[in-house]
Short mmCIF file of C-alpha atoms and ligand atoms in Angstrom, two decimals:
data_model
loop_
_atom_site.label_atom_id
_atom_site.label_comp_id
_atom_site.label_asym_id
_atom_site.label_seq_id
_atom_site.Cartn_x
_atom_site.Cartn_y
_atom_site.Cartn_z
CA MET A 25 -28.53 20.72 18.32
CA PHE A 26 -27.93 17.11 17.00
CA LYS A 27 -28.95 14.38 19.56
CA LYS A 28 -26.91 11.70 17.91
CA ILE A 29 -23.88 11.54 15.65
CA LEU A 30 -22.41 8.61 13.64
CA ILE A 31 -18.70 8.52 13.35
CA ALA A 32 -17.79 6.85 10.01
CA ASN A 33 -14.16 6.28 11.09
CA ARG A 34 -11.82 4.30 13.44
CA GLY A 35 -8.82 4.68 15.69
CA GLU A 36 -7.79 7.91 17.40
CA ILE A 37 -9.83 10.11 15.50
CA ALA A 38 -12.98 8.29 16.20
CA VAL A 39 -12.11 8.48 19.99
CA ARG A 40 -11.38 12.29 19.56
CA VAL A 41 -14.87 12.78 17.85
CA ILE A 42 -16.80 10.61 20.61
CA ARG A 43 -15.10 12.77 23.36
CA ALA A 44 -16.46 16.03 21.77
CA CYS A 45 -19.89 14.52 21.40
CA HIS A 46 -19.98 13.56 25.08
CA GLU A 47 -18.79 16.87 26.04
CA MET A 48 -21.71 18.41 24.11
CA GLY A 49 -24.37 15.95 25.47
CA ILE A 50 -24.60 14.18 22.13
CA ALA A 51 -24.77 10.27 21.93
CA ALA A 52 -22.06 8.70 19.78
CA VAL A 53 -22.57 5.92 17.36
CA VAL A 54 -19.72 4.13 15.82
CA VAL A 55 -19.31 1.55 13.00
CA TYR A 56 -16.64 -1.28 13.04
CA SER A 57 -15.07 -3.90 10.68
CA GLU A 58 -14.52 -7.48 11.62
CA VAL A 59 -11.04 -6.87 13.03
CA ASP A 60 -12.01 -3.83 14.95
CA ARG A 61 -14.65 -5.59 17.28
CA ALA A 62 -12.56 -4.81 20.24
CA ALA A 63 -11.13 -1.39 19.06
CA LEU A 64 -11.08 1.43 21.41
CA HIS A 65 -13.63 3.50 19.49
CA VAL A 66 -16.17 0.64 19.85
CA ARG A 67 -15.51 0.51 23.52
CA LYS A 68 -16.01 4.23 24.05
CA ALA A 69 -19.09 4.68 21.97
CA ASP A 70 -22.67 4.57 23.10
CA GLU A 71 -23.54 2.33 20.20
CA ALA A 72 -21.45 0.42 17.83
CA TYR A 73 -22.74 -1.62 14.62
CA PRO A 74 -20.71 -4.02 12.67
CA ILE A 75 -20.40 -3.39 8.93
CA GLY A 76 -18.37 -6.40 7.57
CA ALA A 77 -15.07 -7.39 6.39
CA PRO A 78 -11.71 -5.70 7.33
CA ALA A 79 -11.19 -4.45 3.66
CA ALA A 80 -11.90 -0.88 3.83
CA SER A 81 -14.18 -1.16 0.51
CA GLU A 82 -16.22 -3.56 2.56
CA SER A 83 -16.45 -1.49 5.75
CA TYR A 84 -15.35 2.06 6.34
CA LEU A 85 -15.50 3.08 2.91
CA ASN A 86 -18.92 1.50 2.12
CA ILE A 87 -21.44 4.15 1.77
CA PRO A 88 -24.77 2.17 1.54
CA LYS A 89 -23.61 0.08 4.80
CA ILE A 90 -22.81 3.31 6.79
CA LEU A 91 -25.93 5.07 5.68
CA ASP A 92 -27.99 2.06 6.58
CA VAL A 93 -26.47 2.29 10.22
CA ALA A 94 -27.30 6.01 10.27
CA LYS A 95 -30.81 5.13 9.56
CA ARG A 96 -31.06 2.08 11.93
CA SER A 97 -29.53 4.28 14.68
CA ALA A 98 -31.50 7.21 13.92
CA ALA A 99 -28.30 9.59 13.92
CA ASP A 100 -28.91 13.20 12.78
CA ALA A 101 -25.39 13.84 11.58
CA ILE A 102 -22.30 11.91 10.47
CA HIS A 103 -18.82 12.98 11.21
CA PRO A 104 -16.44 11.48 8.80
CA GLY A 105 -13.09 12.04 10.73
CA TYR A 106 -9.98 12.15 8.23
CA GLY A 107 -9.16 9.70 5.39
CA PHE A 108 -11.78 6.97 4.48
CA LEU A 109 -14.84 9.05 3.26
CA SER A 110 -14.08 12.48 4.62
CA GLU A 111 -13.25 14.08 1.32
CA ASN A 112 -15.61 12.11 -0.78
CA ALA A 113 -18.16 14.53 -2.43
CA LYS A 114 -20.53 11.67 -3.43
CA PHE A 115 -20.84 10.49 0.19
CA ALA A 116 -21.43 14.04 1.48
CA GLN A 117 -24.32 14.17 -1.20
CA ALA A 118 -25.59 10.74 -0.24
CA CYS A 119 -25.84 11.98 3.35
CA ALA A 120 -27.85 15.04 2.29
CA ASP A 121 -30.10 12.71 0.16
CA ALA A 122 -30.65 10.51 3.14
CA GLY A 123 -31.50 13.43 5.34
CA VAL A 124 -28.50 13.12 7.50
CA LYS A 125 -26.24 16.08 8.13
CA PHE A 126 -22.58 15.51 6.93
CA ILE A 127 -20.22 17.30 9.31
CA GLY A 128 -17.99 19.03 6.74
CA PRO A 129 -18.34 21.14 3.64
CA THR A 130 -20.80 20.87 0.87
CA PRO A 131 -20.26 18.46 -1.86
CA ALA A 132 -19.83 21.20 -4.23
CA ALA A 133 -16.98 22.75 -2.27
CA MET A 134 -15.44 19.34 -1.78
CA GLY A 135 -15.60 18.83 -5.57
CA ALA A 136 -14.21 22.03 -6.41
CA MET A 137 -11.08 21.31 -4.34
CA GLY A 138 -10.92 17.63 -5.30
CA SER A 139 -9.50 18.55 -8.64
CA LYS A 140 -6.14 20.49 -8.52
CA THR A 141 -6.76 22.03 -11.78
CA ARG A 142 -10.22 23.28 -11.01
CA ALA A 143 -9.00 24.53 -7.61
CA ARG A 144 -6.19 26.39 -9.45
CA GLN A 145 -8.64 27.86 -11.94
CA ALA A 146 -10.83 29.19 -8.97
CA MET A 147 -7.69 30.65 -7.15
CA GLU A 148 -6.64 32.29 -10.42
CA LYS A 149 -9.97 34.12 -10.44
CA ALA A 150 -9.95 35.05 -6.94
CA GLY A 151 -6.35 36.41 -7.31
CA VAL A 152 -4.73 34.02 -4.90
CA PRO A 153 -0.92 33.53 -5.39
CA PHE A 154 -0.42 29.97 -6.56
CA VAL A 155 2.62 28.02 -7.94
CA PRO A 156 3.12 29.29 -11.53
CA GLY A 157 2.11 26.72 -14.15
CA THR A 158 -0.96 25.58 -16.03
CA SER A 159 -4.37 25.59 -14.66
CA ARG A 160 -5.51 22.96 -17.18
CA GLY A 161 -4.37 19.55 -17.89
CA VAL A 162 -1.82 19.40 -20.67
CA GLU A 163 -3.25 17.81 -23.98
CA SER A 164 -0.18 16.69 -25.59
CA PHE A 165 3.64 16.25 -25.36
CA ALA A 166 4.07 19.19 -27.81
CA GLU A 167 2.02 21.43 -25.20
CA ALA A 168 4.08 20.23 -22.36
CA GLU A 169 7.24 20.80 -23.97
CA LYS A 170 6.20 24.54 -24.71
CA VAL A 171 4.96 25.28 -21.35
CA ALA A 172 8.11 23.58 -19.74
CA ALA A 173 10.29 25.69 -21.84
CA LYS A 174 8.50 28.67 -20.81
CA ILE A 175 8.32 28.02 -17.11
CA GLY A 176 12.00 26.90 -17.29
CA TYR A 177 13.32 23.44 -16.03
CA PRO A 178 13.22 21.86 -13.52
CA VAL A 179 9.40 21.36 -13.71
CA MET A 180 6.97 19.47 -11.75
CA LEU A 181 4.06 17.16 -13.50
CA LYS A 182 1.34 16.62 -11.12
CA ALA A 183 -1.85 14.50 -11.41
CA ALA A 184 -5.01 16.79 -11.34
CA ALA A 185 -6.79 14.26 -9.23
CA GLY A 186 -3.56 13.50 -7.17
CA GLY A 187 -2.38 14.04 -3.69
CA GLY A 188 0.38 12.55 -1.50
CA GLY A 189 2.88 12.55 -4.18
CA LYS A 190 1.25 10.03 -6.34
CA GLY A 191 1.37 10.85 -10.15
CA MET A 192 3.95 13.52 -9.51
CA ARG A 193 7.25 13.81 -11.31
CA LEU A 194 10.12 16.15 -11.06
CA VAL A 195 11.55 16.80 -14.51
CA HIS A 196 15.12 18.19 -14.75
CA GLY A 197 15.24 18.61 -18.49
CA SER A 198 13.53 18.40 -21.82
CA GLU A 199 15.16 15.15 -22.51
CA GLN A 200 13.31 13.38 -19.58
CA LEU A 201 9.97 15.29 -20.23
CA LYS A 202 8.31 12.66 -22.63
CA SER A 203 9.01 9.47 -20.44
CA SER A 204 7.97 11.53 -17.23
CA LEU A 205 4.59 12.64 -18.73
CA GLU A 206 3.93 9.12 -19.87
CA SER A 207 4.68 7.66 -16.46
CA ALA A 208 2.95 10.27 -14.57
CA ARG A 209 -0.20 9.72 -16.54
CA SER A 210 -0.04 6.03 -16.19
CA GLU A 211 0.48 6.34 -12.47
CA ALA A 212 -2.45 8.82 -12.29
CA GLU A 213 -4.62 6.45 -14.26
CA ARG A 214 -3.74 3.61 -12.00
CA SER A 215 -4.20 5.51 -8.74
CA PHE A 216 -7.25 7.59 -9.54
CA GLY A 217 -8.69 6.45 -12.82
CA ASP A 218 -7.94 9.92 -14.30
CA THR A 219 -5.00 10.76 -16.75
CA GLU A 220 -5.17 14.52 -16.36
CA VAL A 221 -1.80 15.97 -15.69
CA TYR A 222 -0.57 19.59 -15.37
CA ILE A 223 2.75 21.33 -15.00
CA GLU A 224 4.31 23.48 -12.17
CA LYS A 225 7.40 25.46 -11.80
CA VAL A 226 9.42 23.80 -8.93
CA ILE A 227 9.88 25.40 -5.72
CA VAL A 228 13.09 24.17 -4.39
CA ASN A 229 13.63 22.83 -0.84
CA PRO A 230 10.06 24.28 0.17
CA ARG A 231 8.54 24.47 3.51
CA HIS A 232 5.06 22.96 3.80
CA ILE A 233 2.93 25.41 5.94
CA GLU A 234 -0.89 25.21 6.24
CA MET A 235 -3.46 27.48 7.46
CA GLN A 236 -6.56 26.40 9.36
CA VAL A 237 -9.82 28.02 8.42
CA LEU A 238 -13.26 27.85 9.87
CA ALA A 239 -16.41 28.97 8.08
CA ASP A 240 -19.99 28.95 9.20
CA GLU A 241 -23.10 28.72 7.02
CA TYR A 242 -23.76 32.55 7.06
CA GLY A 243 -20.48 33.74 5.17
CA ASN A 244 -18.32 34.19 8.23
CA THR A 245 -14.93 32.80 7.82
CA VAL A 246 -11.78 33.16 10.02
CA TYR A 247 -8.23 31.74 10.03
CA LEU A 248 -6.79 30.09 13.16
CA GLY A 249 -3.24 30.22 12.55
CA GLU A 250 -0.63 28.19 10.60
CA ARG A 251 0.97 24.62 11.11
CA GLU A 252 4.49 23.95 10.08
CA CYS A 253 4.16 20.55 8.36
CA SER A 254 7.71 20.23 6.67
CA LEU A 255 8.84 17.19 8.58
CA GLN A 256 7.67 14.31 6.45
CA ARG A 257 8.96 11.03 4.69
CA ARG A 258 7.57 9.93 1.48
CA HIS A 259 4.67 12.36 1.53
CA GLN A 260 3.63 11.00 5.18
CA LYS A 261 3.83 13.78 7.76
CA VAL A 262 5.67 12.71 10.86
CA LEU A 263 5.76 15.62 13.16
CA GLU A 264 3.90 18.90 13.01
CA GLU A 265 4.05 22.27 14.97
CA ALA A 266 2.21 25.48 15.60
CA PRO A 267 3.21 28.19 15.17
CA SER A 268 5.53 27.87 12.31
CA PRO A 269 8.97 28.98 13.54
CA ILE A 270 9.34 31.06 10.39
CA VAL A 271 6.00 32.89 10.42
CA ASP A 272 5.62 36.16 12.11
CA ALA A 273 2.47 38.13 12.98
CA ASP A 274 2.71 40.02 9.59
CA MET A 275 3.12 36.95 7.55
CA ARG A 276 0.61 35.06 9.62
CA SER A 277 -1.95 37.80 8.68
CA ARG A 278 -1.30 37.86 5.11
CA MET A 279 -1.20 34.20 4.79
CA GLY A 280 -4.52 34.02 6.83
CA LYS A 281 -6.26 36.54 4.66
CA VAL A 282 -5.35 34.56 1.56
CA ALA A 283 -6.56 31.28 3.19
CA VAL A 284 -9.81 33.06 3.94
CA ARG A 285 -9.99 34.22 0.19
CA VAL A 286 -9.38 30.69 -0.89
CA ALA A 287 -12.25 29.34 1.36
CA GLN A 288 -14.64 32.04 0.15
CA ALA A 289 -13.93 31.60 -3.45
CA ALA A 290 -15.06 28.10 -2.97
CA ALA A 291 -18.19 29.09 -0.91
CA TYR A 292 -16.55 26.88 1.72
CA THR A 293 -18.22 25.98 5.14
CA ASN A 294 -16.92 24.17 8.20
CA ALA A 295 -13.31 23.40 9.00
CA GLY A 296 -10.68 23.35 6.29
CA THR A 297 -6.97 23.72 5.67
CA VAL A 298 -5.29 25.73 2.99
CA GLU A 299 -1.95 24.24 2.06
CA PHE A 300 0.97 26.42 0.87
CA LEU A 301 4.39 26.00 -0.19
CA VAL A 302 6.93 28.46 1.03
CA ASP A 303 10.05 29.23 -0.60
CA GLN A 304 13.41 30.26 0.78
CA GLN A 305 12.58 33.92 0.47
CA LYS A 306 9.08 33.14 2.35
CA ASN A 307 6.93 33.84 -0.55
CA PHE A 308 3.95 31.49 -0.19
CA TYR A 309 1.93 29.98 -2.83
CA PHE A 310 -1.32 28.22 -2.66
CA LEU A 311 -0.92 24.49 -3.15
CA GLU A 312 -4.44 22.90 -2.32
CA MET A 313 -7.16 22.78 0.09
CA ASN A 314 -7.93 19.92 2.42
CA THR A 315 -11.67 19.65 2.85
CA ARG A 316 -11.63 17.87 6.28
CA LEU A 317 -10.56 17.94 9.82
CA GLN A 318 -6.80 17.13 9.79
CA VAL A 319 -4.68 14.55 11.73
CA GLU A 320 -2.65 17.54 13.20
CA HIS A 321 -5.58 19.88 14.33
CA PRO A 322 -4.62 19.39 18.07
CA VAL A 323 -1.50 21.71 17.79
CA THR A 324 -4.01 24.47 16.51
CA GLU A 325 -6.28 23.80 19.18
CA LEU A 326 -3.59 24.09 21.81
CA ILE A 327 -2.23 27.47 20.47
CA THR A 328 -5.72 28.88 20.09
CA GLY A 329 -7.61 27.36 22.86
CA MET A 330 -10.32 26.51 20.43
CA ASP A 331 -11.94 23.00 20.11
CA LEU A 332 -12.18 22.49 16.38
CA VAL A 333 -14.48 19.30 16.65
CA HIS A 334 -16.95 21.23 18.77
CA LEU A 335 -16.92 24.12 16.41
CA GLN A 336 -17.42 21.69 13.46
CA ILE A 337 -20.39 20.26 15.10
CA ARG A 338 -21.84 23.64 15.95
CA ILE A 339 -21.30 24.81 12.38
CA ALA A 340 -23.12 21.78 10.91
CA ALA A 341 -25.85 22.36 13.40
CA GLY A 342 -26.54 25.66 11.84
CA GLU A 343 -24.70 27.99 14.54
CA LYS A 344 -22.98 31.00 13.72
CA LEU A 345 -19.15 31.31 14.43
CA PRO A 346 -18.99 32.25 18.17
CA PHE A 347 -16.16 34.67 17.64
CA ASN A 348 -14.54 36.84 15.04
CA GLN A 349 -11.08 37.20 13.63
CA ASP A 350 -9.78 39.72 16.18
CA GLU A 351 -10.85 37.51 19.11
CA ILE A 352 -8.59 34.71 17.86
CA GLN A 353 -5.16 34.79 19.44
CA VAL A 354 -2.15 32.64 19.24
CA ARG A 355 -0.44 31.75 22.32
CA GLY A 356 2.53 29.39 23.07
CA HIS A 357 3.81 26.64 20.98
CA ALA A 358 2.68 22.93 20.41
CA ILE A 359 4.38 20.12 18.75
CA GLU A 360 2.84 16.78 17.65
CA CYS A 361 4.43 13.50 17.16
CA ARG A 362 2.56 10.78 15.15
CA ILE A 363 2.94 7.43 16.85
CA TYR A 364 2.94 4.59 14.34
CA ALA A 365 3.13 0.98 14.64
CA GLU A 366 6.19 0.68 12.48
CA ASP A 367 9.63 -0.97 12.71
CA PRO A 368 12.55 1.77 12.75
CA ASP A 369 14.91 -1.02 11.95
CA ASN A 370 13.05 -2.31 8.97
CA ASN A 371 12.77 0.83 6.97
CA TYR A 372 9.57 1.86 8.92
CA PHE A 373 7.34 -0.99 7.73
CA PRO A 374 4.10 -1.44 9.49
CA SER A 375 4.42 -3.63 12.55
CA PRO A 376 1.13 -4.87 13.90
CA GLY A 377 0.45 -7.19 16.63
CA LYS A 378 -0.70 -7.45 20.34
CA ILE A 379 0.26 -4.57 22.70
CA SER A 380 1.69 -6.37 25.78
CA LEU A 381 2.34 -3.36 27.87
CA LEU A 382 1.40 0.29 27.53
CA LEU A 383 2.87 3.00 29.57
CA GLN A 384 1.53 6.39 28.65
CA PRO A 385 3.23 9.76 29.44
CA GLU A 386 1.22 12.36 31.22
CA GLY A 387 2.02 15.59 33.12
CA PRO A 388 2.37 19.27 32.38
CA GLY A 389 1.85 20.33 28.71
CA ILE A 390 1.06 16.80 27.49
CA ARG A 391 -2.03 15.62 25.41
CA ILE A 392 -2.32 12.36 23.84
CA ASP A 393 -5.03 11.66 21.37
CA ASN A 394 -4.87 7.90 21.56
CA GLY A 395 -6.40 4.84 19.71
CA MET A 396 -4.97 1.78 21.42
CA TYR A 397 -4.89 0.10 24.79
CA GLU A 398 -2.98 -2.72 26.46
CA GLY A 399 -3.89 -6.20 25.30
CA TRP A 400 -5.28 -4.88 21.95
CA ASN A 401 -4.35 -6.31 18.80
CA VAL A 402 -3.11 -3.62 16.07
CA PRO A 403 -4.60 -4.78 12.71
CA ILE A 404 -2.59 -4.88 9.50
CA ASP A 405 -5.53 -3.55 7.52
CA TYR A 406 -5.52 0.19 7.98
CA ASP A 407 -3.03 3.16 8.43
CA PRO A 408 -0.93 2.29 11.44
CA LEU A 409 -1.23 5.42 13.39
CA LEU A 410 -1.72 4.51 16.96
CA ALA A 411 -1.83 7.76 18.85
CA LYS A 412 -0.63 11.43 18.67
CA LEU A 413 1.57 12.64 21.47
CA ILE A 414 1.47 16.59 21.55
CA GLY A 415 3.61 18.69 23.85
CA TYR A 416 2.46 22.24 24.74
CA GLY A 417 4.59 24.97 26.25
CA SER A 418 4.92 28.86 26.58
CA ASP A 419 7.39 28.75 23.78
CA ARG A 420 9.13 26.27 21.46
CA ASP A 421 12.15 25.18 23.90
CA GLN A 422 9.50 24.42 26.48
CA ALA A 423 7.36 22.35 24.22
CA ILE A 424 10.40 20.54 23.05
CA ALA A 425 11.58 19.87 26.62
CA ARG A 426 8.28 18.59 27.69
CA LEU A 427 7.76 16.40 24.61
CA THR A 428 11.33 14.90 25.18
CA ARG A 429 10.44 14.16 28.70
CA ALA A 430 7.04 12.63 27.71
CA LEU A 431 8.82 10.53 24.96
CA ASN A 432 11.12 9.06 27.50
CA GLU A 433 8.04 7.93 29.59
CA TYR A 434 6.29 6.45 26.78
CA PHE A 435 6.56 2.57 26.54
CA VAL A 436 4.71 0.32 24.00
CA GLY A 437 5.55 -3.37 24.44
CA GLY A 438 4.76 -6.26 22.05
CA ILE A 439 4.91 -4.30 18.88
CA LYS A 440 7.55 -1.82 17.18
CA THR A 441 6.69 1.93 17.19
CA ASN A 442 8.42 4.89 15.76
CA ILE A 443 8.97 6.56 19.18
CA SER A 444 12.75 6.48 19.00
CA LEU A 445 12.48 8.45 15.75
CA PHE A 446 11.02 11.41 17.79
CA ARG A 447 13.68 11.24 20.41
CA ARG A 448 16.32 11.92 17.57
CA ILE A 449 14.36 14.54 15.80
CA LEU A 450 13.89 16.46 19.06
CA GLY A 451 17.63 16.15 19.88
CA ASP A 452 18.73 17.12 16.33
CA GLY A 453 20.65 20.46 16.29
CA ASP A 454 18.92 21.58 12.98
CA PHE A 455 15.51 20.67 14.59
CA ARG A 456 16.22 22.76 17.68
CA ALA A 457 17.44 25.63 15.45
CA ALA A 458 14.15 25.22 13.44
CA LYS A 459 16.18 24.67 10.18
CA LEU A 460 13.33 22.69 8.61
CA ASP A 461 12.34 22.01 5.12
CA THR A 462 10.68 18.97 3.28
CA GLU A 463 13.99 17.43 2.98
CA PHE A 464 15.07 17.62 6.71
CA LEU A 465 13.99 14.03 7.67
CA ASP A 466 15.70 12.39 4.71
CA ARG A 467 18.78 14.30 5.58
CA MET A 468 18.84 13.38 9.06
CA LEU A 469 18.03 9.78 8.46
CA LYS A 470 20.85 9.57 5.76
CA ARG A 471 23.30 11.08 8.22
CA SER A 472 22.55 8.29 10.81
CA GLU A 473 22.73 5.68 8.05
CA ASP A 474 26.20 6.87 7.27
CA ARG A 475 27.22 6.94 10.80
CA SER A 476 25.82 3.44 11.50
CA GLU A 477 27.65 2.15 8.31
CA ASP A 478 30.81 3.81 9.66
CA SER A 479 30.58 2.16 13.22
CA ARG A 480 29.53 -1.11 11.40
CA ALA A 481 32.73 -0.86 9.38
CA GLU A 482 34.70 -0.15 12.44
CA ALA A 483 33.09 -3.00 14.44
CA VAL A 484 33.97 -5.34 11.61
CA ALA A 485 37.58 -4.20 11.55
CA ALA A 486 37.77 -4.61 15.26
CA ILE A 487 36.51 -8.10 15.13
CA ALA A 488 38.77 -9.12 12.26
CA ALA A 489 41.53 -7.62 13.97
CA GLY A 490 40.71 -9.86 17.07
CA MET A 491 40.11 -12.94 15.09
CA PHE A 492 43.49 -12.20 13.14
CA ALA A 493 45.39 -12.02 16.60
CA ALA A 494 43.70 -14.96 17.94
CA LEU A 495 44.08 -17.32 14.94
CA GLY A 496 47.50 -16.31 14.15
CA SER A 497 46.51 -14.92 10.70
CA SER A 498 45.48 -18.28 9.04
CA GLU A 499 41.82 -18.28 8.51
CA ALA A 500 40.27 -14.90 9.61
CA GLY A 501 38.72 -12.55 7.05
CA LYS A 502 38.15 -15.22 4.54
CA ASP A 503 34.32 -15.04 4.88
CA GLY A 504 32.79 -11.69 4.07
CA PHE A 505 30.89 -10.24 6.81
CA VAL A 506 27.33 -9.55 5.45
CA ALA A 507 25.82 -6.40 6.96
CA ALA A 508 22.34 -7.22 8.10
CA HIS A 509 20.41 -4.48 6.29
CA GLY A 510 16.70 -4.28 6.21
CA SER A 511 15.15 -4.50 2.67
CA ALA A 512 14.29 -1.37 1.10
CA GLY A 513 10.98 -0.39 -0.32
CA SER A 514 8.31 2.13 0.16
CA ARG A 515 5.70 2.05 2.91
CA ASP A 516 3.00 2.74 0.63
CA SER A 517 0.04 4.51 1.71
CA ASN A 518 -2.51 2.19 0.28
CA TRP A 519 -5.02 3.33 2.75
CA LYS A 520 -5.17 6.81 1.40
CA ALA A 521 -5.09 5.68 -2.24
CA ALA A 522 -8.10 3.43 -1.49
CA SER A 523 -10.03 6.41 -0.16
CA ARG A 524 -9.07 8.43 -3.11
CA ARG A 525 -10.05 5.91 -5.70
CA GLU A 526 -13.33 5.41 -3.75
CA ALA A 527 -13.92 9.36 -4.01
CA LEU A 528 -13.59 9.27 -7.68
CA ARG A 529 -15.82 6.44 -8.38
C1 MV4 B 1 5.80 20.70 -5.09
C2 MV4 B 1 7.16 20.77 -4.73
C3 MV4 B 1 7.86 21.74 -5.22
N1 MV4 B 1 7.50 22.50 -6.17
N2 MV4 B 1 5.20 21.69 -6.11
C4 MV4 B 1 4.45 16.89 -2.63
C5 MV4 B 1 3.10 16.45 -2.39
C6 MV4 B 1 2.09 17.23 -2.83
N3 MV4 B 1 0.97 17.52 -2.06
C7 MV4 B 1 2.87 18.39 -3.17
N4 MV4 B 1 4.23 18.02 -3.16
C8 MV4 B 1 5.19 18.97 -3.57
N5 MV4 B 1 4.74 19.79 -4.56
C9 MV4 B 1 6.10 22.34 -6.65
N6 MV4 B 1 5.81 23.13 -7.64
C10 MV4 B 1 7.54 19.83 -3.66
C11 MV4 B 1 6.65 18.95 -3.06
C12 MV4 B 1 7.05 18.21 -2.11
C13 MV4 B 1 6.52 18.28 -0.74
C14 MV4 B 1 5.45 19.26 -0.47
C15 MV4 B 1 4.88 19.29 0.81
C16 MV4 B 1 5.45 18.40 1.86
C17 MV4 B 1 6.47 17.44 1.48
C18 MV4 B 1 6.97 17.44 0.21
C19 MV4 B 1 8.10 16.45 -0.09
C20 MV4 B 1 8.56 16.41 -1.40
C21 MV4 B 1 8.00 17.24 -2.32
#
């Protein structure tokens, strides 16, 4: 077994991995940027090394600096967490070259899944159902026209190097195709330095369901059940649950077997996630494979009783999977809320600053994977995920009840967070009825916007009426009432884009 692991990450996931190391009797080394000197992961590690300026390219994405720390600290393995260098095949190769074990899949498996078109070609060969479309980039507008006409509109254009919705275009008809192809290409070029774009049939109002897999280095591959990840906003997941309310035992075993086939087709090792789009008839289609430990891994841990980080470490150390498929059982229900430092009243923009007071929930069925503490300054430089609040119960209703109770206990002072959003989601009738798809959150937010617009109009009318009465009609209502709206704009996930660019270098 490893004696010392370097964690090339920060925030809650670095803390999560440190905990696993300590449970296994392994020393945990971390790296930190200038703004993270006092971060929680630094305080909890056995050794911590500064690696430079806040910009990720100077610190958490800087391969030479991280490998230098691995050498100086005599770490025998590196855990990359998620984001940053976690899906960077060149980093995995550089670790191998430096004689440090990368806790994750091989560079070849990561490379195969990094290109969507290459992954689709592999799945075609392996007989895995994937969204109909091209498995190669389209060469010309004429070819795109021919393919789109054959698939039938609407079609989806996607960047082969893409992810997170970047370089993706929904095309309703042939008249839009030319401009969409051009803009998808230039966005792909800007974001990933790669213009390859391919075409898929559109799955209307899909669910996003993903299957966790684990594979050891001896060819044993198992699935650990699915996660329902349909609740997202601007390609950013907000809440995830396991199991999916629409997946029964039969569908789970069919999806699980496909996920294992995907992993085996890529000679995949360690932990990975196979993403599916699921249509309204519950047909599922391979979308992509994430070659890392995911943010939402705790919901799978709670329903299977497995510790995914322990297992990742054991697999990387050359151990065989300690169980086979029929020893894995799904039990109960878990829901995760991603607690972000962002302002609900300003379009969920990042809201950094000093945490003046922190009251965290606890009690039955509650787990928190946390990266903050009272007195700490949340920096603006990275993804603003502060913590994950996970509720577990014997069924979905109990998980919701415990989470609702825990959200009411949660208090983060000094900065804005999205905690109130989760109170609304968990109280929503459609959510409680598990009527979920990728449009759910936009619909819910739109409804409450409409409502607050209505109530604002009512309030304005009431004030106007009062002024009218008080002033005897002469002056009231001349000035327009300006609604105090937050500015629109997207909370761009620049953090992710930076990692992707780095991976493609
Ligand atoms: C799709 C799709 C419908 N049809 N592909 C968005 C991010 C990228 N990873 C895949 N995405 C989608 N691909 C086809 N052929 C709808 C989406 C999509 C989506 C997928 C998963 C989770 C949330 C989503 C939100 C909007 C669109």
